[in-house]
Every structure is written in C-alpha cells, then in structure tokens.
mmCIF file of C-alpha atoms in Angstrom:
data_model
loop_
_atom_site.group_PDB
_atom_site.id
_atom_site.type_symbol
_atom_site.label_atom_id
_atom_site.label_comp_id
_atom_site.label_asym_id
_atom_site.label_seq_id
_atom_site.Cartn_x
_atom_site.Cartn_y
_atom_site.Cartn_z
ATOM 1 C CA MET A 1 6.557 3.615 -16.935
ATOM 2 C CA SER A 2 7.277 5.143 -13.548
ATOM 3 C CA LEU A 3 6.690 3.669 -10.124
ATOM 4 C CA GLN A 4 6.356 7.142 -8.706
ATOM 5 C CA HIS A 5 2.975 8.794 -8.876
ATOM 6 C CA SER A 6 1.834 12.182 -7.789
ATOM 7 C CA SER A 7 -0.515 12.482 -4.857
ATOM 8 C CA GLU A 8 -3.218 13.247 -7.426
ATOM 9 C CA ASP A 9 -3.004 9.665 -8.793
ATOM 10 C CA LYS A 10 -5.389 8.166 -6.258
ATOM 11 C CA ILE A 11 -7.470 5.106 -6.954
ATOM 12 C CA GLU A 12 -10.751 4.969 -5.116
ATOM 13 C CA VAL A 13 -11.606 1.570 -3.691
ATOM 14 C CA ILE A 14 -15.321 0.985 -3.233
ATOM 15 C CA ARG A 15 -16.420 -1.715 -0.814
ATOM 16 C CA THR A 16 -19.996 -2.891 -0.397
ATOM 17 C CA GLN A 17 -19.459 -3.206 3.363
ATOM 18 C CA PRO A 18 -17.304 -1.006 5.619
ATOM 19 C CA ASP A 19 -14.077 -2.737 6.725
ATOM 20 C CA GLN A 20 -14.679 -5.498 4.191
ATOM 21 C CA SER A 21 -11.851 -8.038 4.207
ATOM 22 C CA LEU A 22 -9.399 -8.073 1.324
ATOM 23 C CA GLY A 23 -9.371 -11.855 1.498
ATOM 24 C CA CYS A 24 -5.705 -12.308 2.409
ATOM 25 C CA SER A 25 -3.730 -12.761 5.626
ATOM 26 C CA ILE A 26 -0.237 -12.920 7.062
ATOM 27 C CA ILE A 27 1.042 -15.158 9.841
ATOM 28 C CA ASP A 28 2.485 -13.275 12.821
ATOM 29 C CA GLU A 29 5.374 -14.305 15.090
ATOM 30 C CA GLN A 30 3.027 -16.345 17.303
ATOM 31 C CA GLY A 31 1.632 -18.267 14.334
ATOM 32 C CA ARG A 32 -1.695 -16.428 14.311
ATOM 33 C CA GLU A 33 -3.429 -15.541 11.070
ATOM 34 C CA VAL A 34 -3.826 -11.752 10.785
ATOM 35 C CA PRO A 35 -6.088 -10.349 8.042
ATOM 36 C CA ILE A 36 -4.369 -7.805 5.801
ATOM 37 C CA THR A 37 -6.262 -4.518 5.812
ATOM 38 C CA GLU A 38 -6.313 -1.734 3.260
ATOM 39 C CA ASP A 39 -4.660 0.529 5.870
ATOM 40 C CA MET A 40 -1.764 -1.940 6.155
ATOM 41 C CA ILE A 41 -1.270 -1.842 2.383
ATOM 42 C CA GLN A 42 -1.521 1.957 2.232
ATOM 43 C CA ASN A 43 1.048 2.315 5.042
ATOM 44 C CA ALA A 44 3.421 -0.098 3.296
ATOM 45 C CA CYS A 45 3.091 1.864 0.042
ATOM 46 C CA ARG A 46 3.855 5.140 1.841
ATOM 47 C CA GLU A 47 6.958 3.586 3.421
ATOM 48 C CA LEU A 48 8.132 2.327 0.024
ATOM 49 C CA GLU A 49 7.598 5.751 -1.545
ATOM 50 C CA LYS A 50 9.823 7.303 1.141
ATOM 51 C CA ARG A 51 12.605 4.867 0.231
ATOM 52 C CA LEU A 52 12.425 5.240 -3.561
ATOM 53 C CA VAL A 53 15.517 6.701 -5.162
ATOM 54 C CA LYS A 54 14.861 8.924 -8.119
ATOM 55 C CA PRO A 55 16.809 7.886 -11.227
ATOM 56 C CA ALA A 56 19.576 10.198 -12.364
ATOM 57 C CA GLU A 57 18.555 12.555 -15.126
ATOM 58 C CA GLN A 58 19.971 11.613 -18.497
ATOM 59 C CA GLU A 59 21.589 14.311 -20.572
#
C-alpha cells in the first residue's frame, strides 16, 4: 500500500450545505476554538505530499 497517490486519485466530498462544518476544531494560540475546514485539510495534505520521500527502488 502506498501513501502516494496520483493527482487522478481524487475523492469527491459531497456536502448537503455549502461550507458545511466537518464537526471538529483546533484551539489557537489565544485559546479560541477554530473550526477545521476542508481547505485546511487539503492544504495540510499538499504540504505533506511535498515532504514525502520516495522509497529507494529495490533491485
């Protein structure tokens, strides 16, 4: 199983309401609750993909 997927491996998320909450939050530096958005998750995934190191090819 590989953590790396091609850009063709997209999963469509269907929400019944635009900007519907994901139901989870983080606490910021000031102690405020900040809802986690799908954009936040997508950005984090893109950052992780940039940092992935491809495994060495086995002979």
